[in-house]
Amino acid sequence: MQLLVIEDDDAIADLLLRGLTEEGHRVTRARDLAEARTELGIHEVDALIVDRGLPDGDGLQLVRELRQRKDTRPALILTARDALDDRVEGLYGGADDYIVKPFVIGELVARLAAVSRRAGTVQSGRIEVGDLVVDTEALRVWRGSDEIGLTAQEFRLLRYLAEHRGRVLPRTRILEAVWDLQDDPGSNVVDVYVSYLRAKVDKGRSEPLIHTVRGLGYVLEQRA
Ligand code: CA
């Protein structure tokens, strides 16, 4: 998995990076909330390991933000504050599990595997973003009660955006994931297909879900 470790303490971050890399994960690190938000916008991240005491705030705030955006990526909270109230607050904040420092890396790896499995089963074949429903098993799409007819390629693109909802996806990554192309053959195929999707999914709706992030790419999310 691609992991994001958000931890300001160098010694703990090094321990995590080493331990998780040895387990076969790819790991990037952010030192505070601001760096974490940037990383989430740029890199593919499958799960997060989040310290609570960060220089610019509480790591739990970031998890709350993600959950408000219906981002269900697993988040494991690290904290030195070994208090029951803290643990309860952590889980209410949308965190999937909680681990108290000092911890054993083996336990952290096991907990991470457990929350990722749970996240995987929760997703099943139905992804919801606002009133948009993408059924990846039946290959059908609705907004509210209206079913939307898509071509196979439009569906592949929407499914990719939906699976990565709330994340800004650069054109190059979309091209590689949906078209299996390393470079655009000069046809702006991603932009063309995003415009087809918008015409079917967003046009005439009060709340558009497909957004352009200038200079970066596209994101599917509810911005109510
Ligand atoms: Ca800290």
mmCIF file of C-alpha atoms and ligand atoms in Angstrom:
data_model
loop_
_atom_site.group_PDB
_atom_site.id
_atom_site.type_symbol
_atom_site.label_atom_id
_atom_site.label_comp_id
_atom_site.label_asym_id
_atom_site.label_seq_id
_atom_site.Cartn_x
_atom_site.Cartn_y
_atom_site.Cartn_z
ATOM 1 C CA MET A 1 0.000 0.000 0.000
ATOM 2 C CA GLN A 2 0.955 3.621 -0.435
ATOM 3 C CA LEU A 3 0.943 5.120 3.052
ATOM 4 C CA LEU A 4 1.128 8.647 4.338
ATOM 5 C CA VAL A 5 2.719 9.058 7.747
ATOM 6 C CA ILE A 6 1.906 12.386 9.388
ATOM 7 C CA GLU A 7 4.290 12.756 12.307
ATOM 8 C CA ASP A 8 6.437 15.678 13.437
ATOM 9 C CA ASP A 9 8.776 13.647 15.644
ATOM 10 C CA ASP A 10 11.778 12.549 13.510
ATOM 11 C CA ALA A 11 12.657 9.514 15.620
ATOM 12 C CA ILE A 12 9.111 8.120 15.510
ATOM 13 C CA ALA A 13 8.743 8.949 11.815
ATOM 14 C CA ASP A 14 12.016 7.126 11.034
ATOM 15 C CA LEU A 15 10.862 4.104 12.994
ATOM 16 C CA LEU A 16 7.573 4.055 11.075
ATOM 17 C CA LEU A 17 9.184 4.587 7.688
ATOM 18 C CA ARG A 18 11.678 1.806 8.277
ATOM 19 C CA GLY A 19 9.172 -0.653 9.720
ATOM 20 C CA LEU A 20 6.483 -0.060 7.113
ATOM 21 C CA THR A 21 8.940 -0.102 4.200
ATOM 22 C CA GLU A 22 10.270 -3.455 5.433
ATOM 23 C CA GLU A 23 6.688 -4.720 5.311
ATOM 24 C CA GLY A 24 6.597 -3.838 1.625
ATOM 25 C CA HIS A 25 4.652 -0.570 1.855
ATOM 26 C CA ARG A 26 5.614 2.642 0.090
ATOM 27 C CA VAL A 27 5.650 5.476 2.578
ATOM 28 C CA THR A 28 5.718 9.245 2.313
ATOM 29 C CA ARG A 29 5.915 11.526 5.301
ATOM 30 C CA ALA A 30 4.369 14.846 6.219
ATOM 31 C CA ARG A 31 5.481 16.850 9.254
ATOM 32 C CA ASP A 32 2.283 18.806 9.831
ATOM 33 C CA LEU A 33 -1.315 19.195 8.667
ATOM 34 C CA ALA A 34 -0.430 21.623 5.896
ATOM 35 C CA GLU A 35 2.125 19.223 4.401
ATOM 36 C CA ALA A 36 -0.334 16.358 4.780
ATOM 37 C CA ARG A 37 -3.038 18.201 2.826
ATOM 38 C CA THR A 38 -0.531 18.924 0.064
ATOM 39 C CA GLU A 39 0.626 15.293 -0.043
ATOM 40 C CA LEU A 40 -2.966 14.056 -0.242
ATOM 41 C CA GLY A 41 -3.553 16.346 -3.198
ATOM 42 C CA ILE A 42 -0.460 15.204 -5.077
ATOM 43 C CA HIS A 43 0.131 11.553 -4.282
ATOM 44 C CA GLU A 44 -1.912 8.419 -4.370
ATOM 45 C CA VAL A 45 -2.463 7.446 -0.725
ATOM 46 C CA ASP A 46 -4.226 4.231 0.341
ATOM 47 C CA ALA A 47 -4.119 4.760 4.103
ATOM 48 C CA LEU A 48 -2.950 7.300 6.648
ATOM 49 C CA ILE A 49 -1.080 7.081 9.935
ATOM 50 C CA VAL A 50 -1.761 10.288 11.797
ATOM 51 C CA ASP A 51 -0.131 11.765 14.899
ATOM 52 C CA ARG A 52 -2.452 13.919 16.993
ATOM 53 C CA GLY A 53 -0.004 16.420 18.395
ATOM 54 C CA LEU A 54 1.224 18.262 15.286
ATOM 55 C CA PRO A 55 2.816 21.727 15.126
ATOM 56 C CA ASP A 56 -0.194 23.235 13.338
ATOM 57 C CA GLY A 57 -2.997 21.325 15.044
ATOM 58 C CA ASP A 58 -4.619 18.029 15.953
ATOM 59 C CA GLY A 59 -4.240 15.212 13.402
ATOM 60 C CA LEU A 60 -7.809 14.203 14.172
ATOM 61 C CA GLN A 61 -8.971 17.397 12.469
ATOM 62 C CA LEU A 62 -7.578 16.094 9.167
ATOM 63 C CA VAL A 63 -9.424 12.790 9.592
ATOM 64 C CA ARG A 64 -12.647 14.700 10.286
ATOM 65 C CA GLU A 65 -12.142 16.740 7.117
ATOM 66 C CA LEU A 66 -11.666 13.595 5.056
ATOM 67 C CA ARG A 67 -14.782 11.954 6.476
ATOM 68 C CA GLN A 68 -16.836 15.096 5.847
ATOM 69 C CA ARG A 69 -15.810 14.729 2.193
ATOM 70 C CA LYS A 70 -16.923 11.083 2.280
ATOM 71 C CA ASP A 71 -13.313 10.023 1.963
ATOM 72 C CA THR A 72 -13.200 6.585 3.563
ATOM 73 C CA ARG A 73 -9.486 5.844 3.349
ATOM 74 C CA PRO A 74 -8.358 4.051 6.497
ATOM 75 C CA ALA A 75 -6.782 6.289 9.122
ATOM 76 C CA LEU A 76 -4.836 5.029 12.103
ATOM 77 C CA ILE A 77 -4.296 7.598 14.832
ATOM 78 C CA LEU A 78 -1.093 7.767 16.878
ATOM 79 C CA THR A 79 -1.136 9.458 20.210
ATOM 80 C CA ALA A 80 0.904 9.781 23.360
ATOM 81 C CA ARG A 81 -2.169 10.677 25.354
ATOM 82 C CA ASP A 82 -3.230 7.422 26.871
ATOM 83 C CA ALA A 83 -6.663 8.465 28.043
ATOM 84 C CA LEU A 84 -9.934 6.688 27.382
ATOM 85 C CA ASP A 85 -11.645 9.970 26.443
ATOM 86 C CA ASP A 86 -9.024 10.529 23.773
ATOM 87 C CA ARG A 87 -9.607 7.092 22.311
ATOM 88 C CA VAL A 88 -13.348 7.595 22.116
ATOM 89 C CA GLU A 89 -12.902 11.013 20.562
ATOM 90 C CA GLY A 90 -10.504 9.512 18.019
ATOM 91 C CA LEU A 91 -13.009 6.941 16.859
ATOM 92 C CA TYR A 92 -15.856 9.468 16.760
ATOM 93 C CA GLY A 93 -13.655 11.659 14.591
ATOM 94 C CA GLY A 94 -13.791 8.984 11.912
ATOM 95 C CA ALA A 95 -10.498 7.297 12.688
ATOM 96 C CA ASP A 96 -10.531 3.547 12.102
ATOM 97 C CA ASP A 97 -8.259 2.647 14.955
ATOM 98 C CA TYR A 98 -6.129 4.175 17.611
ATOM 99 C CA ILE A 99 -2.652 3.281 18.821
ATOM 100 C CA VAL A 100 -0.952 4.714 21.864
ATOM 101 C CA LYS A 101 2.742 5.608 21.929
ATOM 102 C CA PRO A 102 5.074 3.992 22.636
ATOM 103 C CA PHE A 103 3.956 1.224 20.283
ATOM 104 C CA VAL A 104 5.510 -1.866 18.800
ATOM 105 C CA ILE A 105 5.824 -1.618 15.029
ATOM 106 C CA GLY A 106 4.479 -5.155 14.600
ATOM 107 C CA GLU A 107 1.251 -4.216 16.341
ATOM 108 C CA LEU A 108 0.865 -1.125 14.201
ATOM 109 C CA VAL A 109 1.354 -3.152 11.014
ATOM 110 C CA ALA A 110 -1.261 -5.684 12.163
ATOM 111 C CA ARG A 111 -3.793 -2.974 13.047
ATOM 112 C CA LEU A 112 -3.205 -1.269 9.721
ATOM 113 C CA ALA A 113 -3.884 -4.527 7.873
ATOM 114 C CA ALA A 114 -7.096 -4.994 9.873
ATOM 115 C CA VAL A 115 -8.501 -1.529 9.199
ATOM 116 C CA SER A 116 -7.626 -1.815 5.508
ATOM 117 C CA ARG A 117 -9.493 -5.103 5.216
ATOM 118 C CA ARG A 118 -12.525 -3.569 6.906
ATOM 119 C CA ALA A 119 -12.393 -0.552 4.613
ATOM 120 C CA GLY A 120 -12.250 -2.893 1.614
ATOM 121 C CA THR A 121 -15.389 -4.769 2.613
ATOM 122 C CA VAL A 122 -17.322 -1.598 3.408
ATOM 123 C CA GLN A 123 -16.742 -0.261 -0.094
ATOM 124 C CA SER A 124 -18.284 -3.350 -1.764
ATOM 125 C CA GLY A 125 -19.617 -2.591 -5.214
ATOM 126 C CA ARG A 126 -21.391 0.653 -4.519
ATOM 127 C CA ILE A 127 -19.718 4.042 -4.355
ATOM 128 C CA GLU A 128 -21.738 7.101 -3.355
ATOM 129 C CA VAL A 129 -20.719 10.720 -3.849
ATOM 130 C CA GLY A 130 -23.527 13.100 -2.912
ATOM 131 C CA ASP A 131 -26.572 11.730 -4.756
ATOM 132 C CA LEU A 132 -24.366 9.991 -7.341
ATOM 133 C CA VAL A 133 -24.260 6.215 -7.060
ATOM 134 C CA VAL A 134 -21.749 4.177 -9.054
ATOM 135 C CA ASP A 135 -22.451 0.458 -8.880
ATOM 136 C CA THR A 136 -19.195 -1.187 -9.939
ATOM 137 C CA GLU A 137 -20.702 -4.674 -9.974
ATOM 138 C CA ALA A 138 -23.901 -4.014 -11.905
ATOM 139 C CA LEU A 139 -22.043 -1.345 -13.996
ATOM 140 C CA ARG A 140 -24.882 1.135 -13.510
ATOM 141 C CA VAL A 141 -24.924 4.786 -12.464
ATOM 142 C CA TRP A 142 -27.599 6.981 -10.895
ATOM 143 C CA ARG A 143 -27.983 10.541 -9.754
ATOM 144 C CA GLY A 144 -30.825 10.579 -7.296
ATOM 145 C CA SER A 145 -33.511 8.432 -8.894
ATOM 146 C CA ASP A 146 -32.325 9.067 -12.491
ATOM 147 C CA GLU A 147 -30.282 6.322 -14.063
ATOM 148 C CA ILE A 148 -27.485 7.634 -16.293
ATOM 149 C CA GLY A 149 -26.437 5.744 -19.417
ATOM 150 C CA LEU A 150 -22.695 5.756 -20.030
ATOM 151 C CA THR A 151 -20.456 4.202 -22.662
ATOM 152 C CA ALA A 152 -17.938 1.632 -21.422
ATOM 153 C CA GLN A 153 -15.091 4.136 -21.513
ATOM 154 C CA GLU A 154 -17.110 6.827 -19.755
ATOM 155 C CA PHE A 155 -17.971 4.289 -17.079
ATOM 156 C CA ARG A 156 -14.311 3.327 -16.596
ATOM 157 C CA LEU A 157 -13.404 6.986 -16.148
ATOM 158 C CA LEU A 158 -16.260 7.695 -13.712
ATOM 159 C CA ARG A 159 -15.453 4.565 -11.747
ATOM 160 C CA TYR A 160 -11.821 5.665 -11.426
ATOM 161 C CA LEU A 161 -12.858 9.147 -10.258
ATOM 162 C CA ALA A 162 -15.374 7.616 -7.831
ATOM 163 C CA GLU A 163 -12.873 5.144 -6.406
ATOM 164 C CA HIS A 164 -10.588 8.098 -5.728
ATOM 165 C CA ARG A 165 -13.323 10.538 -4.684
ATOM 166 C CA GLY A 166 -12.127 13.607 -2.863
ATOM 167 C CA ARG A 167 -8.653 13.326 -4.381
ATOM 168 C CA VAL A 168 -7.281 15.536 -7.110
ATOM 169 C CA LEU A 169 -6.228 13.281 -9.983
ATOM 170 C CA PRO A 170 -3.686 14.610 -12.479
ATOM 171 C CA ARG A 171 -4.451 13.988 -16.158
ATOM 172 C CA THR A 172 -1.335 11.828 -16.489
ATOM 173 C CA ARG A 173 -2.525 9.496 -13.752
ATOM 174 C CA ILE A 174 -6.021 9.256 -15.214
ATOM 175 C CA LEU A 175 -4.520 8.537 -18.634
ATOM 176 C CA GLU A 176 -2.399 5.742 -17.238
ATOM 177 C CA ALA A 177 -5.148 4.208 -15.097
ATOM 178 C CA VAL A 178 -8.085 4.464 -17.490
ATOM 179 C CA TRP A 179 -6.447 4.334 -20.932
ATOM 180 C CA ASP A 180 -3.242 2.524 -20.002
ATOM 181 C CA LEU A 181 -1.253 5.245 -21.771
ATOM 182 C CA GLN A 182 1.928 6.870 -20.472
ATOM 183 C CA ASP A 183 1.554 9.959 -22.664
ATOM 184 C CA ASP A 184 -1.352 11.723 -24.259
ATOM 185 C CA PRO A 185 -1.260 11.048 -28.004
ATOM 186 C CA GLY A 186 -2.058 14.742 -28.454
ATOM 187 C CA SER A 187 -5.828 14.376 -28.379
ATOM 188 C CA ASN A 188 -6.550 15.667 -24.846
ATOM 189 C CA VAL A 189 -8.510 12.480 -24.443
ATOM 190 C CA VAL A 190 -8.943 12.946 -20.681
ATOM 191 C CA ASP A 191 -10.432 16.426 -21.048
ATOM 192 C CA VAL A 192 -12.683 15.247 -23.850
ATOM 193 C CA TYR A 193 -14.056 12.353 -21.805
ATOM 194 C CA VAL A 194 -14.439 14.479 -18.679
ATOM 195 C CA SER A 195 -16.586 16.844 -20.747
ATOM 196 C CA TYR A 196 -18.698 13.877 -21.967
ATOM 197 C CA LEU A 197 -19.142 12.758 -18.359
ATOM 198 C CA ARG A 198 -20.053 16.249 -17.195
ATOM 199 C CA ALA A 199 -22.721 16.497 -19.849
ATOM 200 C CA LYS A 200 -24.305 13.316 -18.521
ATOM 201 C CA VAL A 201 -23.612 13.480 -14.791
ATOM 202 C CA ASP A 202 -23.580 17.193 -13.905
ATOM 203 C CA LYS A 203 -25.398 19.115 -16.617
ATOM 204 C CA GLY A 204 -28.636 20.677 -15.393
ATOM 205 C CA ARG A 205 -27.925 19.701 -11.788
ATOM 206 C CA SER A 206 -27.750 22.283 -9.031
ATOM 207 C CA GLU A 207 -24.744 20.574 -7.524
ATOM 208 C CA PRO A 208 -21.913 19.615 -9.904
ATOM 209 C CA LEU A 209 -19.670 16.801 -8.646
ATOM 210 C CA ILE A 210 -16.860 16.782 -11.220
ATOM 211 C CA HIS A 211 -14.499 19.677 -10.554
ATOM 212 C CA THR A 212 -11.468 21.020 -12.389
ATOM 213 C CA VAL A 213 -8.524 21.940 -10.183
ATOM 214 C CA ARG A 214 -6.600 24.364 -12.301
ATOM 215 C CA GLY A 215 -3.081 23.247 -13.110
ATOM 216 C CA LEU A 216 -3.563 19.925 -11.297
ATOM 217 C CA GLY A 217 -6.368 17.832 -12.700
ATOM 218 C CA TYR A 218 -9.847 16.669 -11.761
ATOM 219 C CA VAL A 219 -11.633 15.683 -8.596
ATOM 220 C CA LEU A 220 -15.013 14.062 -8.012
ATOM 221 C CA GLU A 221 -16.518 15.335 -4.779
ATOM 222 C CA GLN A 222 -19.513 16.914 -3.123
ATOM 223 C CA ARG A 223 -18.820 20.543 -2.317
ATOM 224 C CA ALA A 224 -22.037 21.502 -0.580
HETATM 225 CA CA CA B 1 3.781 14.952 17.744
#
